Amino acid sequence: MVVSQENNWEHNEVVGALRSLEALEMVALESKDIERWKVSEEGREYARNGLPEIQVLNVVRSTDGCTSETLNDKLGALAKIGMGAAMKAGLVRMDKASNTIVVGDNAKSDSSYSLSDALATVSSLAEKESADVIEAKVSKSMLDDLKKRKLVNKVKIVYYIVSRGVQFSTEIQKSETTLTVDMVQKSNLWKSVSFKKYNLNALGADITGGSLHPLMKVRTEIRNILMNMGFEEMPTNRYMESSFWNFDSLFQPQQHPARDAHDTFFIESPAQANEIPSDYLERVKAMHEVGGAGSIGWRYDWSEEESRKNILRTHTTAVSARVLYEIGQEYKKTGSFRPRKCFSIDRVFRNESLDATHLAEFHQVEGFVVDYGLNLGNLIGEIKEFFRRMGMEQLSFKPAYNPYTEPSMEIFAFHPGLGKRIEIGNSGIFRPEMLAPMGFPENVSVIAWGLSVERPTMIKYGISNIRDLFGHKMDVTSLKYSPLCWFNESRDEDMVANE
Ligand code: FB9
């Protein structure tokens, strides 16, 4: 501290240099700390020119019929600060008869203003005496008043007693950091140079590089849960899809509101899909127009042109439709098929109004089981097991409507962390009007359910605004510190059970 003052050096720079010399063992440092009172810039101004209330008193004393305007003219901004303090201290008062400011009862010409004395004492001693010396001369109440008005404050100053180190020298001999071949074989320098000691306390360099997005951590956890339940992943590498696979193959009528532009993104180019199996297209057309497999259909003139319109897929059920069509074809060819449990997790796009929890896209999870004679009980069982592994128990089911499933159910669960029941997904049994054109017989059924990745991620990571999770405004650096995602401590048991 003294060194930095005497040489007008920055205290922290002096400390840095001392630390470097200590590392070279050229100096030894004994750390000390001391409490001091420091006077603020405002405090120093008042110590020079008088506290605002004293300046107000002086103006009032020297002005007959002093008014607020007089004070403002003479003291500017100080008038307001000073007037309040001067009134409070009884140095001045308002004379109602003349409506002017006059000298108060506490302003006796021979008495000094104790707060001014206190400020003067602190200002004269602060730079050279420790806090306890000042506190012996100035009362606590005065110091508290000055501190409250931010004119002084108490600080702890760390300083060092510096003495010569074992390697003291008036020159800094550059310590080598690397032992080279030359030093050993050619010049024998290794005998005379000094080597820098390893600083084993030094922190390692921050490891840069990428880090996984919370959505991807949750997607991986959900993928592992489904694979441990025997589900195989479907190919989802098709953001652009035809309306045919996204809607028509699911028996969703062409007049359905979800199919128009305010809910769906239509592709301008290429606008039309070409590769739709023609025989399958005809069977889908017939199912919409006149029905079949016990259904009376939707009874409207189905448009092939409408079905060929390219869109951004609105759900990964379009992926399920393509996979189920291939399985149905297997049945048509061989008269049997291998029952399967399939899932998909990928981005879907909806032309919806944005808000704190909805963007125009989200990651959908969908699982289905195709087998002979599946029923609602099987569906509820799969859903309960899946969400149990996500740490959700106490599920409940509410009848709902989907264009391509009947019956359909919304899924709810009590979330222990949130302490309330929340919606966790949707589900249903694919309609026969969807399965028959694919080639499935009546005794084959498909149970399915869906959820998003965003909602569990936002709950898991405590994120309330989806823009903090996904999109150009999210704080990417926060990714480095987001923890791994485990939904259910009993996951290890599940892993062992399924191995
Ligand atoms: O994910 C949703 N909620 C959810 C899921 C998991 C979860 O985990 C807990 C922390 C551990 C917490 C919450 N939902 C579905 C419910 C709501 O968030 C809902 O408001 C938003 N939904 C999306 C659709 O919004 C337009 C979530 C998304 C969703 C909804 C339905 C399906 C898929 C995704 C479906 C389906 C389906 C139905 C029948 C057959 C096949 C697929």
Coordinates of C-alpha atoms and ligand atoms in Angstrom, one line a residue:
M1 CA 0.0 0.0 0.0
V2 CA 2.7 2.5 1.0
V3 CA 4.8 1.5 -2.1
S4 CA 1.9 2.1 -4.4
Q5 CA 1.1 5.4 -2.7
E6 CA 4.7 6.7 -2.6
N7 CA 5.1 5.8 -6.3
N8 CA 1.6 6.6 -7.4
W9 CA 1.2 3.1 -8.6
E10 CA -2.1 1.2 -8.8
H11 CA -2.4 -0.9 -5.6
N12 CA -3.7 -4.0 -7.4
E13 CA -0.8 -3.8 -10.0
V14 CA 1.7 -3.7 -7.2
V15 CA 0.0 -6.8 -5.6
G16 CA 0.2 -8.6 -8.9
A17 CA 3.9 -7.9 -9.3
L18 CA 4.6 -9.0 -5.7
R19 CA 2.7 -12.3 -6.4
S20 CA 5.0 -12.9 -9.4
L21 CA 8.1 -12.2 -7.4
E22 CA 6.8 -14.5 -4.7
A23 CA 6.4 -17.3 -7.3
L24 CA 10.1 -16.8 -8.1
E25 CA 10.9 -16.9 -4.4
M26 CA 12.5 -13.5 -4.8
V27 CA 10.3 -12.0 -2.1
A28 CA 8.4 -13.4 0.9
L29 CA 5.0 -12.0 1.5
E30 CA 3.2 -11.8 4.8
S31 CA -0.4 -11.0 4.2
K32 CA -2.1 -8.5 6.5
D33 CA -5.4 -6.7 6.4
I34 CA -6.6 -3.5 8.0
E35 CA -9.9 -1.7 8.2
R36 CA -9.9 1.9 7.0
W37 CA -12.5 4.6 6.6
K38 CA -12.6 6.0 3.1
V39 CA -14.2 9.4 2.1
S40 CA -16.2 9.4 -1.1
E41 CA -15.8 12.0 -3.8
E42 CA -19.0 13.7 -2.6
G43 CA -17.7 13.6 1.0
R44 CA -14.5 15.2 0.0
E45 CA -16.4 18.0 -1.7
Y46 CA -18.5 18.6 1.4
A47 CA -15.4 18.6 3.6
R48 CA -14.0 21.4 1.4
N49 CA -17.2 23.5 0.9
G50 CA -19.4 22.5 3.8
L51 CA -22.3 20.0 4.1
P52 CA -25.3 21.0 2.0
E53 CA -27.3 21.9 5.1
I54 CA -24.5 24.2 6.3
Q55 CA -24.4 25.8 2.8
V56 CA -28.2 26.4 3.0
L57 CA -27.8 27.9 6.5
N58 CA -25.1 30.3 5.3
V59 CA -27.3 31.5 2.5
V60 CA -30.2 32.0 4.8
R61 CA -28.0 33.9 7.3
S62 CA -26.7 36.2 4.6
T63 CA -30.1 36.8 2.8
D64 CA -33.1 38.8 4.1
G65 CA -36.3 37.1 3.2
C66 CA -34.7 34.0 1.8
T67 CA -37.0 31.9 -0.3
S68 CA -36.7 28.4 -2.0
E69 CA -36.0 30.3 -5.3
T70 CA -33.1 32.2 -3.7
L71 CA -31.6 28.9 -2.5
N72 CA -32.1 27.3 -5.9
D73 CA -30.4 30.3 -7.6
K74 CA -27.4 30.2 -5.2
L75 CA -27.0 26.5 -4.6
G76 CA -28.6 24.7 -7.5
A77 CA -29.1 20.9 -6.9
L78 CA -27.5 21.3 -3.4
A79 CA -30.5 23.4 -2.3
K80 CA -32.9 20.4 -2.3
I81 CA -30.5 18.1 -0.5
G82 CA -29.4 20.8 1.9
M83 CA -32.9 22.1 2.7
G84 CA -34.2 18.7 3.8
A85 CA -31.2 18.1 6.1
A86 CA -31.2 21.6 7.4
M87 CA -34.9 21.5 8.4
K88 CA -34.4 18.0 9.9
A89 CA -31.4 19.3 12.0
G90 CA -33.4 22.5 13.0
L91 CA -30.7 24.7 11.3
V92 CA -33.4 26.5 9.4
R93 CA -37.2 26.7 9.5
M94 CA -40.1 28.1 7.4
D95 CA -41.5 31.4 8.8
K96 CA -45.2 31.1 7.9
A97 CA -46.0 34.8 8.5
S98 CA -43.5 35.9 5.9
N99 CA -43.4 32.6 4.0
T100 CA -39.6 32.8 4.0
I101 CA -36.8 30.5 5.3
V102 CA -35.2 31.8 8.5
V103 CA -32.4 30.6 10.8
G104 CA -33.6 27.7 13.1
D105 CA -33.3 27.3 16.8
N106 CA -30.4 24.8 16.5
A107 CA -28.2 27.1 14.5
K108 CA -26.5 29.0 17.3
S109 CA -23.8 31.2 15.9
D110 CA -21.2 30.0 18.5
S111 CA -21.9 26.2 18.2
S112 CA -20.4 24.0 15.5
Y113 CA -22.4 21.4 13.6
S114 CA -21.3 18.1 14.9
L115 CA -21.7 16.3 11.6
S116 CA -19.4 18.8 9.9
D117 CA -16.8 18.2 12.6
A118 CA -17.2 14.4 12.2
L119 CA -16.7 14.7 8.4
A120 CA -13.7 17.0 8.8
T121 CA -12.1 14.5 11.3
V122 CA -12.6 11.5 9.0
S123 CA -11.3 13.4 6.0
S124 CA -8.2 14.5 7.8
L125 CA -7.3 11.0 9.2
A126 CA -8.7 8.6 6.7
E127 CA -5.6 8.3 4.5
K128 CA -3.2 7.7 7.4
E129 CA -5.0 6.2 10.4
S130 CA -6.8 2.8 10.8
A131 CA -10.5 2.6 11.4
D132 CA -10.2 2.1 15.1
V133 CA -8.2 5.4 15.6
I134 CA -11.0 7.3 13.8
E135 CA -13.7 5.4 15.6
A136 CA -12.1 6.5 18.9
K137 CA -12.5 10.2 17.8
V138 CA -15.8 10.1 16.0
S139 CA -19.0 8.7 17.5
K140 CA -20.7 5.7 15.9
S141 CA -23.9 7.7 15.3
M142 CA -22.0 10.3 13.4
L143 CA -20.2 7.7 11.3
D144 CA -23.5 5.9 10.7
D145 CA -25.1 9.2 9.5
L146 CA -22.2 9.9 7.1
K147 CA -22.2 6.3 5.9
K148 CA -26.0 6.4 5.3
R149 CA -25.4 9.6 3.2
K150 CA -22.7 7.7 1.3
L151 CA -20.1 10.3 2.3
V152 CA -17.8 7.7 4.0
N153 CA -17.6 3.9 4.1
K154 CA -15.5 1.4 5.8
V155 CA -13.2 -0.9 3.7
K156 CA -10.9 -3.8 4.4
I157 CA -7.5 -3.3 2.8
V158 CA -5.2 -6.3 2.3
Y159 CA -1.5 -5.4 2.3
Y160 CA 1.7 -7.3 2.5
I161 CA 4.8 -7.1 4.6
V162 CA 7.5 -7.8 2.0
S163 CA 10.9 -9.3 2.8
R164 CA 13.7 -10.8 0.8
G165 CA 13.0 -14.3 -0.5
V166 CA 15.5 -17.2 -0.7
Q167 CA 16.1 -16.4 -4.3
F168 CA 16.3 -12.6 -3.8
S169 CA 18.1 -10.8 -6.5
T170 CA 18.0 -7.2 -7.9
E171 CA 17.6 -8.7 -11.3
I172 CA 15.0 -11.2 -12.4
Q173 CA 16.8 -14.1 -13.9
K174 CA 14.5 -15.6 -16.5
S175 CA 13.5 -19.0 -15.3
E176 CA 13.5 -21.6 -18.0
T177 CA 10.3 -23.6 -18.4
T178 CA 11.6 -26.3 -20.8
L179 CA 14.7 -28.5 -20.5
T180 CA 16.0 -28.7 -24.1
V181 CA 18.4 -31.1 -25.8
D182 CA 20.8 -28.2 -26.3
M183 CA 20.9 -27.5 -22.6
V184 CA 22.0 -31.0 -21.8
Q185 CA 24.1 -32.2 -24.7
K186 CA 25.7 -29.1 -26.2
S187 CA 26.0 -26.2 -23.8
N188 CA 25.7 -27.8 -20.4
L189 CA 23.4 -24.8 -19.6
W190 CA 21.2 -27.1 -17.5
K191 CA 23.8 -26.8 -14.7
S192 CA 23.5 -23.0 -14.4
V193 CA 20.0 -22.0 -15.5
S194 CA 17.1 -21.9 -13.0
F195 CA 13.9 -23.7 -13.9
K196 CA 10.5 -22.4 -13.1
K197 CA 8.8 -24.6 -10.4
Y198 CA 5.6 -26.3 -11.4
N199 CA 2.6 -24.5 -10.0
L200 CA 0.6 -27.5 -9.1
N201 CA -2.2 -25.3 -7.8
A202 CA -2.7 -23.6 -11.2
L203 CA -6.1 -24.3 -12.6
G204 CA -6.2 -26.1 -16.0
A205 CA -7.2 -24.2 -19.1
D206 CA -11.0 -24.1 -19.5
I207 CA -11.8 -27.0 -21.9
T208 CA -13.5 -25.4 -24.9
G209 CA -15.4 -27.4 -27.5
G210 CA -19.0 -28.2 -27.9
S211 CA -21.6 -29.2 -25.4
L212 CA -24.9 -31.0 -25.8
H213 CA -28.2 -29.0 -25.9
P214 CA -30.6 -29.9 -23.1
L215 CA -33.2 -31.0 -25.8
M216 CA -30.7 -33.5 -27.1
K217 CA -29.9 -34.8 -23.6
V218 CA -33.6 -35.3 -23.0
R219 CA -34.1 -36.8 -26.5
T220 CA -31.3 -39.3 -25.7
E221 CA -32.9 -40.2 -22.4
I222 CA -36.3 -40.8 -24.0
R223 CA -34.7 -42.8 -26.8
N224 CA -33.0 -45.0 -24.2
I225 CA -36.2 -45.5 -22.3
L226 CA -38.0 -46.6 -25.5
M227 CA -35.3 -48.8 -26.7
N228 CA -35.1 -50.5 -23.3
M229 CA -38.8 -51.1 -23.7
G230 CA -38.1 -53.0 -27.0
F231 CA -39.0 -50.2 -29.4
E232 CA -37.0 -49.7 -32.6
E233 CA -36.4 -46.2 -34.1
M234 CA -38.1 -45.2 -37.3
P235 CA -36.3 -43.1 -40.1
T236 CA -37.4 -39.5 -39.6
N237 CA -35.1 -37.8 -42.1
R238 CA -37.9 -36.1 -44.0
Y239 CA -39.0 -32.6 -42.8
M240 CA -40.8 -32.0 -46.1
E241 CA -43.7 -34.4 -46.5
S242 CA -46.7 -34.7 -48.9
S243 CA -50.1 -33.9 -47.5
F244 CA -50.9 -37.5 -48.6
W245 CA -48.6 -39.1 -46.0
N246 CA -49.1 -36.4 -43.4
F247 CA -52.9 -36.3 -43.5
D248 CA -54.7 -38.4 -46.2
S249 CA -53.1 -41.8 -45.3
L250 CA -54.2 -41.1 -41.7
F251 CA -57.8 -40.7 -42.9
Q252 CA -57.7 -37.0 -42.0
P253 CA -60.3 -35.4 -44.3
Q254 CA -59.1 -32.7 -46.7
Q255 CA -61.5 -30.1 -45.2
H256 CA -60.0 -30.5 -41.7
P257 CA -58.9 -27.1 -40.3
A258 CA -55.5 -28.4 -39.3
R259 CA -54.8 -28.8 -43.1
D260 CA -55.0 -25.2 -44.0
A261 CA -52.3 -22.6 -44.2
H262 CA -52.8 -21.0 -40.9
D263 CA -51.9 -24.3 -39.2
T264 CA -49.6 -25.8 -41.8
F265 CA -46.5 -24.6 -43.7
F266 CA -47.0 -25.3 -47.4
I267 CA -43.8 -25.7 -49.6
E268 CA -43.6 -23.4 -52.6
S269 CA -41.0 -25.4 -54.5
P270 CA -41.3 -28.3 -55.0
A271 CA -45.0 -27.7 -54.4
Q272 CA -46.1 -31.2 -55.6
A273 CA -45.1 -34.7 -54.4
N274 CA -44.8 -37.3 -57.2
E275 CA -43.8 -40.6 -55.6
I276 CA -47.0 -41.9 -54.0
P277 CA -47.8 -45.6 -54.7
S278 CA -50.7 -45.4 -57.2
D279 CA -52.6 -48.4 -56.0
Y280 CA -52.4 -47.3 -52.4
L281 CA -53.4 -43.8 -53.4
E282 CA -56.5 -45.2 -55.0
R283 CA -57.4 -47.2 -51.9
V284 CA -57.0 -44.1 -49.7
K285 CA -59.1 -42.1 -52.2
A286 CA -61.9 -44.7 -52.0
M287 CA -61.7 -44.8 -48.2
H288 CA -62.2 -41.1 -48.0
E289 CA -65.0 -41.0 -50.6
V290 CA -67.1 -44.1 -50.0
G291 CA -65.5 -45.8 -47.0
G292 CA -64.7 -49.5 -46.6
A293 CA -63.8 -52.0 -43.9
G294 CA -67.1 -51.3 -42.2
S295 CA -66.7 -47.5 -42.5
I296 CA -68.9 -45.1 -44.5
G297 CA -65.9 -42.9 -45.2
W298 CA -66.1 -39.0 -45.3
R299 CA -68.3 -38.9 -48.4
Y300 CA -66.7 -36.0 -50.3
D301 CA -64.8 -35.7 -53.7
W302 CA -61.3 -36.4 -52.6
S303 CA -58.7 -34.4 -54.5
E304 CA -55.4 -36.0 -55.6
E305 CA -53.9 -32.6 -56.3
E306 CA -54.6 -31.5 -52.7
S307 CA -53.0 -34.7 -51.4
R308 CA -49.8 -34.0 -53.5
K309 CA -49.2 -30.6 -51.9
N310 CA -45.9 -30.6 -50.1
I311 CA -45.8 -29.3 -46.6
L312 CA -43.5 -29.3 -43.5
R313 CA -44.7 -32.3 -41.6
T314 CA -47.0 -31.4 -38.7
H315 CA -46.4 -34.6 -36.7
T316 CA -44.2 -37.6 -36.8
T317 CA -47.4 -39.7 -37.3
A318 CA -46.5 -39.2 -41.0
V319 CA -43.4 -41.3 -40.3
S320 CA -45.6 -43.9 -38.5
A321 CA -47.9 -44.0 -41.6
R322 CA -45.0 -44.7 -44.0
V323 CA -43.6 -47.5 -41.7
L324 CA -47.0 -49.0 -41.2
Y325 CA -47.6 -49.0 -44.9
E326 CA -44.4 -51.0 -45.5
I327 CA -45.5 -53.5 -42.7
G328 CA -49.0 -53.7 -44.3
Q329 CA -47.4 -54.5 -47.6
E330 CA -45.4 -57.3 -45.9
Y331 CA -48.8 -58.7 -44.8
K332 CA -50.3 -58.4 -48.2
K333 CA -47.4 -60.3 -49.8
T334 CA -46.9 -63.0 -47.2
G335 CA -50.2 -63.3 -45.3
S336 CA -48.4 -62.5 -42.0
F337 CA -46.1 -59.9 -40.5
R338 CA -43.7 -59.5 -37.6
P339 CA -45.4 -57.6 -34.8
R340 CA -43.4 -54.5 -34.0
K341 CA -42.9 -51.7 -31.4
C342 CA -41.6 -48.6 -33.2
F343 CA -40.8 -45.0 -32.2
S344 CA -39.8 -41.7 -33.7
I345 CA -38.3 -38.5 -32.1
D346 CA -37.8 -35.5 -34.4
R347 CA -38.8 -32.0 -35.4
V348 CA -42.3 -31.2 -36.5
F349 CA -43.6 -27.8 -37.8
R350 CA -46.9 -26.0 -37.1
N351 CA -47.9 -22.6 -38.4
E352 CA -49.2 -21.5 -35.0
S353 CA -49.1 -18.2 -33.0
L354 CA -45.9 -18.0 -30.9
D355 CA -45.9 -17.5 -27.2
A356 CA -43.7 -18.2 -24.1
T357 CA -44.1 -22.0 -24.4
H358 CA -44.9 -22.5 -28.1
L359 CA -42.7 -22.0 -31.2
A360 CA -43.6 -22.8 -34.8
E361 CA -41.8 -26.1 -34.3
F362 CA -41.2 -28.7 -31.6
H363 CA -39.7 -32.2 -31.3
Q364 CA -42.4 -34.8 -31.2
V365 CA -42.0 -38.3 -29.7
E366 CA -44.3 -41.0 -31.0
G367 CA -44.5 -44.7 -30.2
F368 CA -46.7 -47.3 -31.6
V369 CA -47.2 -51.1 -31.2
V370 CA -48.6 -53.1 -34.2
D371 CA -49.8 -56.6 -33.3
Y372 CA -52.9 -58.9 -33.5
G373 CA -55.7 -58.0 -31.1
L374 CA -54.3 -55.0 -29.2
N375 CA -56.8 -53.0 -27.1
L376 CA -57.0 -49.9 -24.9
G377 CA -55.7 -51.8 -22.0
N378 CA -52.5 -52.6 -23.9
L379 CA -52.2 -48.9 -24.8
I380 CA -52.7 -47.7 -21.2
G381 CA -50.1 -50.3 -20.0
E382 CA -47.5 -49.1 -22.5
I383 CA -48.1 -45.5 -21.6
K384 CA -47.9 -46.1 -17.9
E385 CA -44.6 -48.0 -18.2
F386 CA -43.1 -45.4 -20.5
F387 CA -44.0 -42.5 -18.2
R388 CA -43.0 -44.4 -15.1
R389 CA -39.5 -44.6 -16.5
M390 CA -39.7 -40.8 -16.9
G391 CA -40.5 -40.5 -13.2
M392 CA -44.2 -39.9 -13.7
E393 CA -46.7 -41.9 -11.7
Q394 CA -50.4 -41.5 -10.9
L395 CA -51.4 -41.2 -14.5
S396 CA -55.0 -40.4 -15.6
F397 CA -56.7 -40.6 -19.0
K398 CA -59.3 -38.3 -20.5
P399 CA -61.4 -39.2 -23.6
A400 CA -60.3 -36.9 -26.5
Y401 CA -60.6 -36.7 -30.3
N402 CA -58.0 -37.2 -32.9
P403 CA -58.9 -37.5 -36.7
Y404 CA -56.9 -40.7 -37.0
T405 CA -57.4 -42.5 -33.8
E406 CA -60.5 -43.9 -32.1
P407 CA -60.8 -44.1 -29.2
S408 CA -58.3 -41.3 -28.3
M409 CA -57.1 -40.2 -24.8
E410 CA -55.3 -37.2 -23.4
I411 CA -52.8 -38.3 -20.8
F412 CA -52.3 -36.5 -17.4
A413 CA -50.0 -37.1 -14.5
F414 CA -49.2 -35.6 -11.1
H415 CA -45.8 -34.0 -11.3
P416 CA -44.1 -34.2 -7.9
G417 CA -41.7 -31.3 -8.6
L418 CA -44.5 -29.0 -9.8
G419 CA -46.9 -30.3 -7.2
K420 CA -49.8 -30.3 -9.7
R421 CA -51.4 -32.5 -12.4
I422 CA -50.1 -31.7 -15.9
E423 CA -50.9 -32.8 -19.4
I424 CA -48.2 -35.1 -20.6
G425 CA -49.3 -36.4 -24.0
N426 CA -52.0 -37.8 -26.3
S427 CA -52.8 -41.3 -27.5
G428 CA -55.2 -43.6 -29.3
I429 CA -55.8 -46.6 -31.5
F430 CA -55.3 -46.0 -35.2
R431 CA -58.6 -46.1 -37.1
P432 CA -59.4 -49.1 -39.4
E433 CA -60.0 -46.6 -42.2
M434 CA -56.2 -45.8 -41.9
L435 CA -55.0 -49.5 -41.6
A436 CA -57.2 -51.2 -44.2
P437 CA -55.9 -49.3 -47.3
M438 CA -52.3 -50.2 -46.0
G439 CA -53.2 -53.9 -46.3
F440 CA -53.8 -54.8 -42.7
P441 CA -56.6 -57.3 -41.8
E442 CA -59.3 -56.4 -39.3
N443 CA -57.7 -58.4 -36.5
V444 CA -54.5 -56.3 -36.5
S445 CA -54.5 -53.1 -34.5
V446 CA -52.1 -50.3 -33.8
I447 CA -51.9 -48.5 -30.4
A448 CA -50.0 -45.2 -30.3
W449 CA -49.1 -42.3 -28.2
G450 CA -47.2 -39.0 -28.4
L451 CA -45.6 -36.2 -26.4
S452 CA -43.0 -33.5 -27.0
V453 CA -39.4 -33.2 -26.0
E454 CA -39.6 -29.5 -25.2
R455 CA -42.1 -29.7 -22.4
P456 CA -40.2 -32.3 -20.3
T457 CA -37.0 -30.4 -21.0
M458 CA -38.4 -27.1 -19.8
I459 CA -39.7 -28.8 -16.7
K460 CA -36.5 -30.7 -16.0
Y461 CA -34.2 -27.7 -16.5
G462 CA -36.6 -25.2 -14.9
I463 CA -37.0 -23.1 -18.1
S464 CA -40.2 -21.0 -18.3
N465 CA -39.7 -19.3 -21.7
I466 CA -39.1 -21.6 -24.7
R467 CA -36.9 -18.9 -26.2
D468 CA -34.4 -19.5 -23.5
L469 CA -34.3 -23.2 -24.6
F470 CA -34.5 -23.1 -28.4
G471 CA -33.8 -20.5 -31.1
H472 CA -31.4 -17.7 -31.8
K473 CA -32.0 -15.9 -28.5
M474 CA -30.9 -18.7 -26.2
D475 CA -27.8 -18.3 -24.2
V476 CA -25.5 -21.0 -25.7
T477 CA -22.9 -20.7 -23.0
S478 CA -25.4 -21.9 -20.4
L479 CA -25.3 -25.3 -22.3
K480 CA -21.9 -26.0 -20.9
Y481 CA -23.2 -26.1 -17.4
S482 CA -26.6 -27.8 -17.8
P483 CA -26.6 -31.2 -16.0
L484 CA -27.1 -34.6 -17.5
C485 CA -30.7 -35.6 -17.7
W486 CA -31.9 -38.6 -15.6
F487 CA -35.7 -38.9 -15.4
N488 CA -36.0 -41.7 -13.0
E489 CA -33.5 -42.9 -10.3
S490 CA -34.9 -46.4 -10.8
R491 CA -33.5 -46.3 -14.4
D492 CA -30.6 -48.4 -13.3
E493 CA -33.0 -51.1 -12.0
D494 CA -34.8 -51.0 -15.4
M495 CA -31.5 -51.2 -17.2
V496 CA -30.5 -54.3 -15.2
A497 CA -34.0 -55.8 -15.6
N498 CA -33.9 -55.5 -19.4
E499 CA -30.3 -56.7 -19.9
Ligands
FB9_1 O1 -45.4 -33.4 -24.0 C1 -46.3 -32.9 -23.4 N1 -46.3 -32.8 -22.0 C2 -45.3 -33.4 -21.2 C3 -44.6 -34.5 -21.6 C4 -43.7 -35.1 -20.7 C5 -43.4 -34.5 -19.5 O2 -42.5 -35.1 -18.7 C6 -42.3 -34.7 -17.3 C7 -41.2 -34.0 -16.9 C8 -41.2 -35.5 -16.7 C9 -44.1 -33.3 -19.1 C10 -45.0 -32.7 -20.0 N2 -47.5 -32.6 -24.0 C11 -47.7 -32.9 -25.4 C12 -48.6 -32.0 -23.4 C13 -48.7 -30.5 -23.4 O3 -47.4 -30.0 -23.2 C14 -49.2 -29.8 -24.6 O4 -49.6 -28.5 -24.2 C15 -48.3 -29.7 -25.8 N3 -48.2 -30.8 -26.6 C16 -47.7 -30.7 -28.0 C17 -48.6 -30.5 -29.1 O5 -48.9 -29.1 -29.0 C18 -49.3 -28.6 -30.3 C19 -47.2 -31.8 -26.3 C20 -47.1 -32.1 -27.8 C21 -47.8 -33.2 -28.4 C22 -49.1 -33.5 -28.2 C23 -49.7 -34.6 -28.8 C24 -48.9 -35.5 -29.4 C25 -47.5 -35.3 -29.5 C26 -47.0 -34.2 -29.0 C27 -49.5 -36.7 -29.9 C28 -49.9 -37.7 -30.4 C29 -50.5 -38.9 -30.9 C30 -51.8 -39.2 -30.5 C31 -52.3 -40.4 -31.0 C32 -51.5 -41.3 -31.8 C33 -50.2 -40.9 -32.1 C34 -49.7 -39.7 -31.6

